[in-house]
CSV table of C-alpha atoms in Angstrom, one decimal:
chain,number,residue,atom,x,y,z
A,4,UNK,CA,220.2,53.7,-60.3
A,5,UNK,CA,217.7,55.4,-62.6
A,6,UNK,CA,214.9,54.6,-60.1
A,7,UNK,CA,216.9,56.1,-57.3
A,8,UNK,CA,217.6,59.3,-59.3
A,9,UNK,CA,213.9,59.5,-60.2
A,10,UNK,CA,213.0,59.2,-56.5
A,11,UNK,CA,215.5,61.9,-55.6
A,12,UNK,CA,214.1,64.2,-58.2
A,13,UNK,CA,210.6,63.8,-56.9
A,14,UNK,CA,211.7,64.3,-53.3
A,15,UNK,CA,213.6,67.5,-54.3
A,16,UNK,CA,210.5,68.8,-56.1
A,17,UNK,CA,208.2,68.0,-53.1
A,18,UNK,CA,210.7,69.5,-50.6
A,19,UNK,CA,211.2,72.8,-52.5
A,20,UNK,CA,207.6,73.3,-53.8
A,21,UNK,CA,206.9,75.8,-51.1
A,22,UNK,CA,209.8,78.1,-51.9
A,23,UNK,CA,208.8,81.2,-53.8
A,24,UNK,CA,211.1,82.1,-56.7
A,25,UNK,CA,210.9,85.1,-59.0
A,26,UNK,CA,211.2,84.3,-62.7
A,27,UNK,CA,214.6,85.2,-64.3
A,28,UNK,CA,214.6,87.7,-67.1
A,29,UNK,CA,217.1,86.1,-69.5
A,30,UNK,CA,217.3,89.3,-71.6
A,31,UNK,CA,219.6,90.7,-68.9
A,32,UNK,CA,221.9,87.7,-68.8
A,33,UNK,CA,225.3,88.2,-70.5
A,34,UNK,CA,225.6,85.5,-73.2
A,35,UNK,CA,229.0,86.4,-74.6
A,36,UNK,CA,232.4,87.5,-73.5
A,37,UNK,CA,232.5,91.0,-72.0
A,38,UNK,CA,236.1,91.7,-73.1
A,39,UNK,CA,236.3,91.0,-76.8
A,40,UNK,CA,239.9,92.3,-77.2
A,41,UNK,CA,242.4,89.6,-78.1
A,42,UNK,CA,244.4,88.2,-75.3
A,43,UNK,CA,248.0,89.4,-75.1
A,44,UNK,CA,250.8,87.1,-74.2
A,45,UNK,CA,252.8,88.6,-71.4
A,46,UNK,CA,254.9,85.8,-70.1
A,47,UNK,CA,256.8,84.8,-73.3
A,48,UNK,CA,259.7,82.4,-73.1
A,49,UNK,CA,263.0,84.2,-73.3
A,50,UNK,CA,264.5,81.9,-76.0
A,51,UNK,CA,263.5,82.7,-79.6
A,52,UNK,CA,262.4,79.2,-80.7
A,53,UNK,CA,260.4,78.7,-77.5
A,54,UNK,CA,258.8,82.1,-77.9
A,55,UNK,CA,257.8,81.4,-81.6
A,56,UNK,CA,256.2,78.1,-80.5
A,57,UNK,CA,254.4,79.8,-77.6
A,58,UNK,CA,253.0,82.4,-80.0
A,59,UNK,CA,252.1,79.7,-82.5
A,60,UNK,CA,250.2,77.9,-79.8
A,61,UNK,CA,248.3,81.1,-78.8
A,62,UNK,CA,247.5,81.8,-82.5
A,63,UNK,CA,246.2,78.3,-83.1
A,64,UNK,CA,244.0,78.5,-80.0
A,65,UNK,CA,242.6,81.9,-80.9
A,66,UNK,CA,242.5,81.9,-84.7
A,67,UNK,CA,241.8,78.3,-85.5
A,68,UNK,CA,243.5,75.2,-86.8
A,69,UNK,CA,243.1,73.5,-90.2
A,70,UNK,CA,244.4,70.5,-92.2
A,71,UNK,CA,245.6,70.0,-95.7
A,72,UNK,CA,246.7,73.7,-96.1
A,73,UNK,CA,249.1,76.2,-94.5
A,74,UNK,CA,246.1,78.6,-94.1
A,75,UNK,CA,242.5,78.1,-95.1
A,76,UNK,CA,239.9,80.6,-96.3
A,77,UNK,CA,238.8,81.5,-92.8
A,78,UNK,CA,242.4,82.3,-91.7
A,79,UNK,CA,242.9,79.1,-89.7
A,80,UNK,CA,246.4,77.6,-90.0
A,81,UNK,CA,248.0,74.2,-89.7
A,82,UNK,CA,250.9,73.6,-87.4
A,83,UNK,CA,253.6,74.6,-90.0
A,84,UNK,CA,251.5,77.5,-91.2
A,85,UNK,CA,251.3,79.0,-87.8
A,86,UNK,CA,255.0,78.6,-87.1
A,87,UNK,CA,255.7,80.2,-90.5
A,88,UNK,CA,253.6,83.3,-89.6
A,89,UNK,CA,255.0,83.6,-86.1
A,90,UNK,CA,258.7,83.3,-87.3
A,91,UNK,CA,258.1,86.5,-89.3
A,92,UNK,CA,260.1,85.4,-92.3
A,93,UNK,CA,263.1,84.1,-90.4
A,94,UNK,CA,263.5,80.7,-92.2
A,95,UNK,CA,266.2,79.5,-89.8
A,96,UNK,CA,263.9,80.2,-86.8
A,97,UNK,CA,261.0,78.5,-88.6
A,98,UNK,CA,263.1,75.4,-89.3
A,99,UNK,CA,264.4,75.2,-85.8
A,100,UNK,CA,260.8,75.5,-84.4
A,101,UNK,CA,259.5,72.9,-86.8
A,102,UNK,CA,262.4,70.6,-85.8
A,103,UNK,CA,261.7,70.9,-82.1
A,104,UNK,CA,258.0,70.3,-82.8
A,105,UNK,CA,258.8,67.2,-84.7
A,106,UNK,CA,261.0,66.0,-81.8
A,107,UNK,CA,258.2,66.6,-79.3
A,108,UNK,CA,255.7,64.7,-81.6
A,109,UNK,CA,258.1,61.8,-81.9
A,110,UNK,CA,258.7,61.7,-78.2
A,111,UNK,CA,255.0,61.0,-77.6
A,112,UNK,CA,254.0,59.2,-80.8
A,113,UNK,CA,257.1,57.4,-81.8
A,114,UNK,CA,259.6,57.6,-84.6
A,115,UNK,CA,257.1,56.5,-87.2
A,116,UNK,CA,255.8,60.1,-87.6
A,117,UNK,CA,257.3,61.2,-90.9
A,118,UNK,CA,256.7,65.0,-90.7
A,119,UNK,CA,254.9,67.7,-88.9
A,120,UNK,CA,252.6,68.1,-91.9
A,121,UNK,CA,251.6,64.5,-92.0
A,122,UNK,CA,251.0,64.5,-88.2
A,123,UNK,CA,248.8,67.7,-88.5
A,124,UNK,CA,246.8,66.2,-91.4
A,125,UNK,CA,246.2,62.9,-89.5
A,126,UNK,CA,244.0,64.6,-86.9
A,127,UNK,CA,240.4,65.6,-87.1
A,128,UNK,CA,240.4,68.1,-84.3
A,129,UNK,CA,242.8,70.7,-83.0
A,130,UNK,CA,243.1,69.2,-79.5
A,131,UNK,CA,246.3,67.1,-80.0
A,132,UNK,CA,248.1,69.5,-82.4
A,133,UNK,CA,247.5,72.3,-80.0
A,134,UNK,CA,248.9,70.2,-77.1
A,135,UNK,CA,251.9,69.2,-79.1
A,136,UNK,CA,252.8,72.8,-80.1
A,137,UNK,CA,252.5,73.8,-76.4
A,138,UNK,CA,254.8,70.9,-75.4
A,139,UNK,CA,257.3,71.8,-78.1
A,140,UNK,CA,257.5,75.3,-76.6
A,141,UNK,CA,258.4,73.9,-73.2
A,142,UNK,CA,260.9,71.5,-74.8
A,143,UNK,CA,262.6,74.4,-76.7
A,144,UNK,CA,262.8,76.4,-73.6
A,145,UNK,CA,264.3,73.5,-71.6
A,146,UNK,CA,266.9,73.1,-74.4
A,147,UNK,CA,267.6,76.9,-74.4
A,148,UNK,CA,266.6,77.3,-78.0
């Protein structure tokens, strides 16, 4: 396969050698986002627990995720820390959101998961915790919570 790719590369170079191209000035190429304003959630779930989980997912994605702390020095939060901040001090709403999140986690990973905190700390990247918070938001909405 490598020999065939090498032959194709050589053939491409031979076939395109006669085409005149102007050098690209990379100083004029945009290298970052043009709009640096934070994204605003517009399509929030109508139920309170689902909306908290949806906002929590958005905050985790935009502000960062961490382990072994509710919030780290850079402002990144764990799954429970982000629910706490998005519940705005409403402990009942916070507890309901954490309960739905644990249900969503157990649906996918089994009843052996002890808590949201242990699940959060068992991961090395934010990919799976982010996905689980998003799925929990959908689950809460489906339950009308």
